[in-house]
Coordinates of C-alpha atoms and ligand atoms in Angstrom, one line a residue:
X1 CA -18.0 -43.3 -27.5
X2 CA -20.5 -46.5 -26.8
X3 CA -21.8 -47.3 -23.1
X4 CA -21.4 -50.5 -21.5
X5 CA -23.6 -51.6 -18.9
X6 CA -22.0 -52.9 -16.6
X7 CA -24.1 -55.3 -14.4
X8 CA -22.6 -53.8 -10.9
X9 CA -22.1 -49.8 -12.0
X10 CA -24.7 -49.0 -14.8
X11 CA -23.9 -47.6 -17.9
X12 CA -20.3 -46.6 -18.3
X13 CA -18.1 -45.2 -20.8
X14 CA -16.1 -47.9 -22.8
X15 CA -12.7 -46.9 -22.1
X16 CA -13.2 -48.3 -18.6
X17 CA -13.5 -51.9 -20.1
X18 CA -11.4 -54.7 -21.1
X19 CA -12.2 -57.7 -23.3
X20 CA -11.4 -61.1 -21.7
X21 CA -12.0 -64.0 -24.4
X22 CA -15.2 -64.9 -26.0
X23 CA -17.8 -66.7 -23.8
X24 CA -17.8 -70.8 -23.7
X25 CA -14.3 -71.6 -25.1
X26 CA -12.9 -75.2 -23.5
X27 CA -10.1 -75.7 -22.5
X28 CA -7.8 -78.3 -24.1
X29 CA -7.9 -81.2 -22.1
X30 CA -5.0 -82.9 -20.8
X31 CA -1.7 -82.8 -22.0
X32 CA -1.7 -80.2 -25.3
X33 CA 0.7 -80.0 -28.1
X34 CA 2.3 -76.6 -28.6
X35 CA 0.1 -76.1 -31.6
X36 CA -3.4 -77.0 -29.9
X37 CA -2.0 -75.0 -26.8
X38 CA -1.4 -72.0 -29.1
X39 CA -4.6 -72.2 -31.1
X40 CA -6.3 -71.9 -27.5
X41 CA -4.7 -68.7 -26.0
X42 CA -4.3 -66.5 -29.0
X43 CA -7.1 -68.0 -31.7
X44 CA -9.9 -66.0 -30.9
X45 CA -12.8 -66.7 -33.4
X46 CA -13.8 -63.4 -33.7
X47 CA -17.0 -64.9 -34.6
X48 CA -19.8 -62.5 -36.6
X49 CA -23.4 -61.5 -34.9
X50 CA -24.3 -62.2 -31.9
X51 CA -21.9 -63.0 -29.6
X52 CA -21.1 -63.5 -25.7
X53 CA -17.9 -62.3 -24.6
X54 CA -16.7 -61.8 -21.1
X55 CA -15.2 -58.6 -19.7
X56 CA -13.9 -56.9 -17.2
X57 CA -14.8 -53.6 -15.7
X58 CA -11.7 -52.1 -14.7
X59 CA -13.5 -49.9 -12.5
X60 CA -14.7 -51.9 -10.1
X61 CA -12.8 -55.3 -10.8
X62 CA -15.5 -57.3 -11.8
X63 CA -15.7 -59.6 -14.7
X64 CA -19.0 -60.1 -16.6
X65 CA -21.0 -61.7 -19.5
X66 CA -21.7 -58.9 -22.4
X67 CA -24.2 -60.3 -25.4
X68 CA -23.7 -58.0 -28.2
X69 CA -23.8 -57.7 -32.1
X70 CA -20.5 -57.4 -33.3
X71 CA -21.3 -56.5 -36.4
X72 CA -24.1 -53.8 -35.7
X73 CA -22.4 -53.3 -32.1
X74 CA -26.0 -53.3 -30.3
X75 CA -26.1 -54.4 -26.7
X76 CA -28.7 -57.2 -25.4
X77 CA -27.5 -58.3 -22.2
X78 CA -24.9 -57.8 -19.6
X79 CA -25.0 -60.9 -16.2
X80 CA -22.5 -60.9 -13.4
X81 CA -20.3 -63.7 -13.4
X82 CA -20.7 -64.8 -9.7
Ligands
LIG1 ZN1 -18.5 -52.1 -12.7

């Protein structure tokens, strides 16, 4: 099982994590279509190397920034969000 730092607890065990959405999407502005309003709740880029994702520690409630590799999975950062 990997460890997630989590910037509040330390090093934790993933199960106690949730993905949120990857880091720096916008939101559509104004008034959306169904189609762009779709594209931005469920199409996730699922982009390859390094990425910044936010998360949320289920353990203690707080969300945070997680820079990772998702292709070698190796961790380089973890920031509170507030
Ligand atoms: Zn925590």
């Amino acid at each position: 099982m990997q460890l997630f730092p989590c910037p509040f607890c330390g090093l934790r065990a993933e199960a106690e994590f949730h993905f949120a959405t990857t880091a720096g999407r916008a939101r559509p502005e104004g008034a959306p279509d169904d189609v762009a309003w779709a594209r931005y709740l469920y199409g996730e880029d699922a982009p390859k190397g390094l990425t910044t994702e936010i998360w949320l520690h289920t353990t203690c409630g707080e969300y945070f920034l997680l820079t990772r590799n998702s292709l070698t999975r190796l961790i380089t950062g973890s920031e509170a969000l507030r």
